[in-house]
Short mmCIF file of C-alpha atoms (C1' of nucleotides) in Angstrom, two decimals:
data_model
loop_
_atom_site.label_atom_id
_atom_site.label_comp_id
_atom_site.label_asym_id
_atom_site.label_seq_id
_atom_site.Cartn_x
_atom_site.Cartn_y
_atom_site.Cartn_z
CA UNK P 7 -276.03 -1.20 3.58
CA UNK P 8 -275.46 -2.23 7.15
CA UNK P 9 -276.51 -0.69 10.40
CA UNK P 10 -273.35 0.15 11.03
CA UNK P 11 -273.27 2.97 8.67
CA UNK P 12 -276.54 4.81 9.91
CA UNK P 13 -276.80 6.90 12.99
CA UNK P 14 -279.43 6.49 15.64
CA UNK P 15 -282.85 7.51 14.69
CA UNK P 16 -282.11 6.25 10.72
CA UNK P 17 -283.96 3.25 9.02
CA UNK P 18 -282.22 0.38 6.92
CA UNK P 19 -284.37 0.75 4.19
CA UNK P 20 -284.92 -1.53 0.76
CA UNK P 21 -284.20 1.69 -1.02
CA UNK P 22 -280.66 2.96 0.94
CA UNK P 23 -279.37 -0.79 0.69
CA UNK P 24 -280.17 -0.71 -3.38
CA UNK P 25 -278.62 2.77 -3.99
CA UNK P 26 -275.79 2.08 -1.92
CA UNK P 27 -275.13 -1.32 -3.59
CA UNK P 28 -275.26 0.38 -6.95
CA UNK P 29 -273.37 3.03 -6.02
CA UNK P 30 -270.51 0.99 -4.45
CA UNK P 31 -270.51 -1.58 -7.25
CA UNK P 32 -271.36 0.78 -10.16
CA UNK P 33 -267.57 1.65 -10.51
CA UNK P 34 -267.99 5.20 -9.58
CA UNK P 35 -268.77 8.45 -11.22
CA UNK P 36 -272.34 8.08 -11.64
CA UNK P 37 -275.08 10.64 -12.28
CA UNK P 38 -278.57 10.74 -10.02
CA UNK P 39 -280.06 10.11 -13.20
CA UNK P 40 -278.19 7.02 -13.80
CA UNK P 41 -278.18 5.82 -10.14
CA UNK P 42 -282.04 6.21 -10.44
CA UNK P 43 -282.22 3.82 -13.89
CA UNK P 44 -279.97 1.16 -12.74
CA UNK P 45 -282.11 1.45 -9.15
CA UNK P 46 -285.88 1.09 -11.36
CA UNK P 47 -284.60 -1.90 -13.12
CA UNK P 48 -283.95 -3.56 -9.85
CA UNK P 49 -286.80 -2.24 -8.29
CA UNK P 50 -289.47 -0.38 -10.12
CA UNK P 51 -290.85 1.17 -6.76
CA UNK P 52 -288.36 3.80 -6.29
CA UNK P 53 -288.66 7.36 -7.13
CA UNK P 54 -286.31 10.17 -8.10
CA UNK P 55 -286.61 12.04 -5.06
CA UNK P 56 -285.47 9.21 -2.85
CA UNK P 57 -282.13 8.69 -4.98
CA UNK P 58 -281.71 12.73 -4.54
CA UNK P 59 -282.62 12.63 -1.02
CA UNK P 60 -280.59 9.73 -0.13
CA UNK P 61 -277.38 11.06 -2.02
CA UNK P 62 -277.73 14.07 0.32
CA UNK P 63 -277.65 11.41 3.26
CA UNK P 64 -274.89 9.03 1.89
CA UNK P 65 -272.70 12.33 1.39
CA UNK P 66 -273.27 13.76 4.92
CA UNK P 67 -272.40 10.46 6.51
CA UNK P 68 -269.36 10.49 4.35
CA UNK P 69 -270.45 7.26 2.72
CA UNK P 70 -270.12 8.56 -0.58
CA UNK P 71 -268.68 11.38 -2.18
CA UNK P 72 -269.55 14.22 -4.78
CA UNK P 73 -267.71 15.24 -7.38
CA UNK P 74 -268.25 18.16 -9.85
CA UNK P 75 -266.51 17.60 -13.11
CA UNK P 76 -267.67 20.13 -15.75
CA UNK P 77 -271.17 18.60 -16.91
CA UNK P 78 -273.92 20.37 -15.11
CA UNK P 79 -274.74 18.01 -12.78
CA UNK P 80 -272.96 16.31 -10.22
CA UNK P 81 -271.51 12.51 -9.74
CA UNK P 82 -271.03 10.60 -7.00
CA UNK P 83 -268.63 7.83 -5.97
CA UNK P 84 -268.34 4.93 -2.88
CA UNK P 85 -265.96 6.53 -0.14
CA UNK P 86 -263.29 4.38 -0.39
CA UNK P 87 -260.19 4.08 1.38
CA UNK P 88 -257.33 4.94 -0.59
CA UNK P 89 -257.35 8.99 -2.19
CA UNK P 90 -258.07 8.84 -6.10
CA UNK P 91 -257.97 11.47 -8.33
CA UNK P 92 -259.81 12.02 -12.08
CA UNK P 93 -258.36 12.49 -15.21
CA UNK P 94 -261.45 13.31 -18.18
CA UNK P 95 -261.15 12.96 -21.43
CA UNK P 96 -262.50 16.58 -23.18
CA UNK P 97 -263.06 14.47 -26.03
CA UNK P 98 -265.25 11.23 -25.40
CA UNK P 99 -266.30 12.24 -22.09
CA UNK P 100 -264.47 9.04 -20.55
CA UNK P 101 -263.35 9.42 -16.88
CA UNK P 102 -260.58 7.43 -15.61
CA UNK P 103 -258.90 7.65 -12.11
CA UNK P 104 -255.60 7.96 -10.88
CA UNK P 105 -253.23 7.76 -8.02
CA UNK P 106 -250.31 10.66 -7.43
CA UNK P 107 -248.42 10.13 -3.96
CA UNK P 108 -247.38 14.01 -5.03
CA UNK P 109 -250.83 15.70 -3.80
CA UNK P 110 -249.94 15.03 -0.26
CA UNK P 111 -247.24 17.49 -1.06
CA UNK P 112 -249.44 20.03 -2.78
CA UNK P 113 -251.49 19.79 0.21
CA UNK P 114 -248.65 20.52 2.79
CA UNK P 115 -247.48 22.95 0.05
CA UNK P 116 -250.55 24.83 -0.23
CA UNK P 117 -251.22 24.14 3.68
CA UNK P 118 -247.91 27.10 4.16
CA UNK P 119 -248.90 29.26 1.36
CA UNK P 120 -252.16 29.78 2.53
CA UNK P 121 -252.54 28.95 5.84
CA UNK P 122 -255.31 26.71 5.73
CA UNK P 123 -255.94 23.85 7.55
CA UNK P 124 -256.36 21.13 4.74
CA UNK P 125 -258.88 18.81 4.84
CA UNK P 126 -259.82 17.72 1.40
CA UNK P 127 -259.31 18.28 -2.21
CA UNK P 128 -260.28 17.26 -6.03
CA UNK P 129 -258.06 17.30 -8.64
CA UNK P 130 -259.56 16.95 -11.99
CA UNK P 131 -257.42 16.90 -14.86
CA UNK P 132 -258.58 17.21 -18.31
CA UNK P 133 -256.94 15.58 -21.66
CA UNK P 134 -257.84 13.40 -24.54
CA UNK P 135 -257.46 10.00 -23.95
CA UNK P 136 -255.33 7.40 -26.13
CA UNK P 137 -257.90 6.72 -28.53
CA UNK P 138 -259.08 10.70 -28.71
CA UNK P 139 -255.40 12.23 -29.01
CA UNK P 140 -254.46 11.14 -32.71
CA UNK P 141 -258.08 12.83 -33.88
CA UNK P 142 -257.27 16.01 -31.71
CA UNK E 6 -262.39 44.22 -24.63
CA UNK E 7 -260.82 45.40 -27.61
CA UNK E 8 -260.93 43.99 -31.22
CA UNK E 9 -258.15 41.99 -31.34
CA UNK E 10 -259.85 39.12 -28.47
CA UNK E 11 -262.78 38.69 -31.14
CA UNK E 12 -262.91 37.01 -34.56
CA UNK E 13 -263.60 37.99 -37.56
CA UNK E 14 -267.99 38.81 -37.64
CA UNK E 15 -268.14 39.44 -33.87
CA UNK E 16 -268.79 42.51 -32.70
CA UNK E 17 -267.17 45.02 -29.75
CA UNK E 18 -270.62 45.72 -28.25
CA UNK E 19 -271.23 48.04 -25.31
CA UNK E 20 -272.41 44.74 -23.02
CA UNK E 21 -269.25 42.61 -24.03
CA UNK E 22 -266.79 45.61 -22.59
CA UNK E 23 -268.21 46.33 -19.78
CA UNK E 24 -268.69 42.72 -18.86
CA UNK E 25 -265.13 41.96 -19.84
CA UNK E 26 -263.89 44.80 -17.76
CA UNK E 27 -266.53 43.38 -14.77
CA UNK E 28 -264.56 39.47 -14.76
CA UNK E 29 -261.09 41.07 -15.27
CA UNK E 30 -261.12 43.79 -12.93
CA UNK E 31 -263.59 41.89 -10.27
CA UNK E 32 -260.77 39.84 -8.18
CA UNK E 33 -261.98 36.32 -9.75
CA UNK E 34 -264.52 33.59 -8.66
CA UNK E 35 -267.27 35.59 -10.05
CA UNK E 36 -270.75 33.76 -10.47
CA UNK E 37 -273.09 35.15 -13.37
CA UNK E 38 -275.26 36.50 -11.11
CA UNK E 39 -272.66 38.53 -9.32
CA UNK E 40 -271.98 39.64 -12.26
CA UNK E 41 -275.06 40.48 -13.83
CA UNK E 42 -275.77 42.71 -10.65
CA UNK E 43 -272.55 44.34 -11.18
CA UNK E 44 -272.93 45.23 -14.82
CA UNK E 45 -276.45 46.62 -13.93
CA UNK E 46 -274.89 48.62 -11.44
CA UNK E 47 -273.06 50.31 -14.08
CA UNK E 48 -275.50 49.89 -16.54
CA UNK E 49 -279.19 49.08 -16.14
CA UNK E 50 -279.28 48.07 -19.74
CA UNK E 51 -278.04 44.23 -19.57
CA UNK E 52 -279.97 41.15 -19.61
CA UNK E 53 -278.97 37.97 -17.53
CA UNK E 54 -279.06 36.20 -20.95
CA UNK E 55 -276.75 38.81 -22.45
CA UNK E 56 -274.15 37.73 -19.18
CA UNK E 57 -275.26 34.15 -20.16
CA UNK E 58 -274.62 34.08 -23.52
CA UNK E 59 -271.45 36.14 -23.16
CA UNK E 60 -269.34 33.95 -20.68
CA UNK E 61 -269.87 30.79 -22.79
CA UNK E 62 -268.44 33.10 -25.73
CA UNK E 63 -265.90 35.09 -23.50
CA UNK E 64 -264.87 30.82 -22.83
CA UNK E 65 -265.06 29.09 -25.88
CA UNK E 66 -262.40 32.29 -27.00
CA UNK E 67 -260.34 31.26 -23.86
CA UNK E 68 -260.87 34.50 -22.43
CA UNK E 69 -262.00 33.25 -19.15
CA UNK E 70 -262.18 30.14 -17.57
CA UNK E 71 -264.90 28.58 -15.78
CA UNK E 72 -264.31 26.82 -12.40
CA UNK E 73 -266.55 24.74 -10.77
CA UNK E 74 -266.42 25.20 -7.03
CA UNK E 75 -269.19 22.08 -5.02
CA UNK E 76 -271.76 25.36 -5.31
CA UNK E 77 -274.64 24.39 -7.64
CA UNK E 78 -273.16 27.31 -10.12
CA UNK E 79 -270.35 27.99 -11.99
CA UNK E 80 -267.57 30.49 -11.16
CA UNK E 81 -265.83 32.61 -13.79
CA UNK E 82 -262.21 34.12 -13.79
CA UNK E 83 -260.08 36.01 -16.26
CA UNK E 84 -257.62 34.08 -17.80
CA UNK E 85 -254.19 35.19 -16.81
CA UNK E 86 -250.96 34.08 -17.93
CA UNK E 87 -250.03 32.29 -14.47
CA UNK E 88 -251.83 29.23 -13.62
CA UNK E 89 -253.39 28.83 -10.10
CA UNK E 90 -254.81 26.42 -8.13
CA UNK E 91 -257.95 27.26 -5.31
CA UNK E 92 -258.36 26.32 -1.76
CA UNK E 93 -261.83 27.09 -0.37
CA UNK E 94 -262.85 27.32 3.46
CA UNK E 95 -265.91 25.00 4.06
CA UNK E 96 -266.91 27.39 6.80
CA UNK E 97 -267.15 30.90 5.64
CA UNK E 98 -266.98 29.86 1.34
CA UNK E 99 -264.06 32.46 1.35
CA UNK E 100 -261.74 31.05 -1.76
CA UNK E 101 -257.85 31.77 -2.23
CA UNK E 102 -255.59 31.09 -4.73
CA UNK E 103 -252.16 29.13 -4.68
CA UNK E 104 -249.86 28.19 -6.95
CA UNK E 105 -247.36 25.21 -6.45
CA UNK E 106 -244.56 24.09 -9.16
CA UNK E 107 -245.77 20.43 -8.02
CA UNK E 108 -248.80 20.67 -9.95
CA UNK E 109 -246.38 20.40 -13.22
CA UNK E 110 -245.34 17.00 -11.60
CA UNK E 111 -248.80 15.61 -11.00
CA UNK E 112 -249.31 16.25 -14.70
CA UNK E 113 -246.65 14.39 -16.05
CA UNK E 114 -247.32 11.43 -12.98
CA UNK E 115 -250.89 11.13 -14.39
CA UNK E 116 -250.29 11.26 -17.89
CA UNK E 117 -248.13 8.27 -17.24
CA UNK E 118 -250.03 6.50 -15.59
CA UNK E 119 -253.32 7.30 -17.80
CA UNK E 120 -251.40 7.46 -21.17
CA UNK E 121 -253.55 10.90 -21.58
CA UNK E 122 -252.27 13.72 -22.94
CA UNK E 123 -252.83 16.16 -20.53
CA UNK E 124 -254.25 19.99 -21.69
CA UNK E 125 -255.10 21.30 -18.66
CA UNK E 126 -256.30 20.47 -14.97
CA UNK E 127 -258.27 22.07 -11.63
CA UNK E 128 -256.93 21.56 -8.04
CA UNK E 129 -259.58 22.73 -5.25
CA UNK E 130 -258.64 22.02 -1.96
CA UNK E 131 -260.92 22.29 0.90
CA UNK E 132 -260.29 23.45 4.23
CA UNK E 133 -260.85 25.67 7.05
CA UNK E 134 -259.17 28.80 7.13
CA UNK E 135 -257.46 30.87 9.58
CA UNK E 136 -260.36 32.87 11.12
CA UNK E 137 -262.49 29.56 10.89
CA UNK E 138 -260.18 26.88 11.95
CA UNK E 139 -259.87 27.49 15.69
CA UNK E 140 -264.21 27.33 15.50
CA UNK E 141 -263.82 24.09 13.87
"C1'" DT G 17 -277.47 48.14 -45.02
"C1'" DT G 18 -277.47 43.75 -42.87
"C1'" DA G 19 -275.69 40.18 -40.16
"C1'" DT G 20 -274.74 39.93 -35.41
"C1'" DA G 21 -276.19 40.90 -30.71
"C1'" DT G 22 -279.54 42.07 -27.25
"C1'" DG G 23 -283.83 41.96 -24.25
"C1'" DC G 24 -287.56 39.66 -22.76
"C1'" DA G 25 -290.09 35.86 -21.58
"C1'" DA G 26 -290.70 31.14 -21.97
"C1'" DA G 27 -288.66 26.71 -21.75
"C1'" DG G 28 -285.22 23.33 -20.03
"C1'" DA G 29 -282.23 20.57 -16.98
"C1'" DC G 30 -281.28 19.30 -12.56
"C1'" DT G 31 -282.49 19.31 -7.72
"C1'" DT G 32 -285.35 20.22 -3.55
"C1'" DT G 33 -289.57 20.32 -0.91
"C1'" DG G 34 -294.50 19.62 0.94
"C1'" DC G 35 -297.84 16.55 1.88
"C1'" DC G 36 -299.62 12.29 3.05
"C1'" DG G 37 -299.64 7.44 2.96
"C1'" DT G 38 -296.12 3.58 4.09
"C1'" DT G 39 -292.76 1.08 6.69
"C1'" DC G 40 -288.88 -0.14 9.77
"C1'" DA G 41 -287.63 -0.85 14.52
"C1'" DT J 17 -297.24 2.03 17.54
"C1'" DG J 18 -294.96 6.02 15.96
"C1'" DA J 19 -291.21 8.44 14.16
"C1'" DA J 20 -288.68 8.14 10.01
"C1'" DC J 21 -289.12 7.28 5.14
"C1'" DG J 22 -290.76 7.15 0.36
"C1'" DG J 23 -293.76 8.49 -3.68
"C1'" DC J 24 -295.70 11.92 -6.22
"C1'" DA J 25 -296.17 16.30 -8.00
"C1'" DA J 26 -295.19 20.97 -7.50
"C1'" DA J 27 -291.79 24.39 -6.80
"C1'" DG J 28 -287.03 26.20 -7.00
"C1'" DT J 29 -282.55 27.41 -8.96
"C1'" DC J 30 -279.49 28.04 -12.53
"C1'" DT J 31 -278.99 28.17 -17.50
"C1'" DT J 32 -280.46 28.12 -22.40
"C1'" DT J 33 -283.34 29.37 -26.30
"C1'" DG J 34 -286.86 31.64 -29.63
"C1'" DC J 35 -288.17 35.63 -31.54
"C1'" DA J 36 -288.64 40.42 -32.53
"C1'" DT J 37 -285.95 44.66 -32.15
"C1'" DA J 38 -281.62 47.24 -31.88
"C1'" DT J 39 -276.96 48.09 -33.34
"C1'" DA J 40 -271.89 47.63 -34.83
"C1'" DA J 41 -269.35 47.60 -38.85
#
DNA sequence: TTATATGCAAAGACTTTGCCGTTCA
DNA sequence: TGAACGGCAAAGTCTTTGCATATAA
């Protein structure tokens, strides 16, 4: 994590470097609970309220972003530059992303339905995968 | 709720109609606690593990689906025959529905691009709305 | 009658917070 | 040095479960 990414009045810590690095190399979708493992292998001296409390940070700097597929707690991902979208398996759990230059058009399409002014969206959708299908 | 939404060895109890009634009749996006204070409204004999245990059945028979909104809970809505999509106003909460034939498209795009066979899917955009954008 | 459902309270999973010692700038 | 941060444990919120009683069929 650079000092570019904090505002005034925020530390570089050892922690917010190691959960960042995890979270932007950790290939996305990852739980607090497995951002905190991967981060007490690394470094034992970290606790579960800093990986919380540090998620809340990352995600109001718009560093990282939560997403809320159907488990019952929440994953989180590296802001990255180019719009993805998730596709879950209902089966095996797997997640696996994908690109659609069509939701720009929902978003304009929904935009003059409703009025809104759009800023944002999720779109999960939910399948089996190619190895879950033929059991299904 | 009448007999024919249950199977075989379930039973049409007082709680399940009047909750059933609650979800379809209560304009959607229902939480179980909105609910539970609705069905005590009407009747002060209902547990909040009676609502619990009732929405996971009302779901598993496809009776209602849950949606899950970036609130820590989960939202509940009848099932209806058309499928919708939800745009949510990050200012006020206040949640509309859409519907847009592209969503059909984004389907098929992501199936072929994921090789998943694709059962079903939730688009939530985010946004401000009319009464909230000009604050913004 | 009897298997299913409910009510209550306790437990569980995930997340947030208070307090105080630690650390970055 | 001092304001921001982290660690720990306790508290909070939403949801699930165990068990004894009530009830639909």
């Amino acid at each position: 994590m650079a000092g570019r990414d904090l505002l005034p009045g925020q530390r570089v810590t050892r922690q917010r470097r190691l959960l960042l690095n995890i979270i932007r190399g950790g290939g996305g979708h990852l739980d607090a609970d497995e951002i905190y493992r991967r981060a007490r292998d690394l470094d034992p001296r970290v606790s579960l309220s800093t990986v919380y409390r540090n998620l809340s940070l990352f995600s109001r700097l718009g560093l990282i972003e939560e997403r809320h597929f159907d488990d019952a707690h929440h994953h989180y991902e590296a802001r990255t530059s180019s719009e993805h979208y998730h596709m879950r398996c209902v089966s095996c759990g797997k997640v696996i992303e994908f690109e659609s230059n069509l939701t720009e058009h929902i978003k304009e399409d929904a935009a003059r339905h409703t009025g809104f002014k759009v800023t944002g969206g999720e779109f999960h959708l939910v399948g089996y995968c190619r190895e879950c299908a033929p059991k299904s």
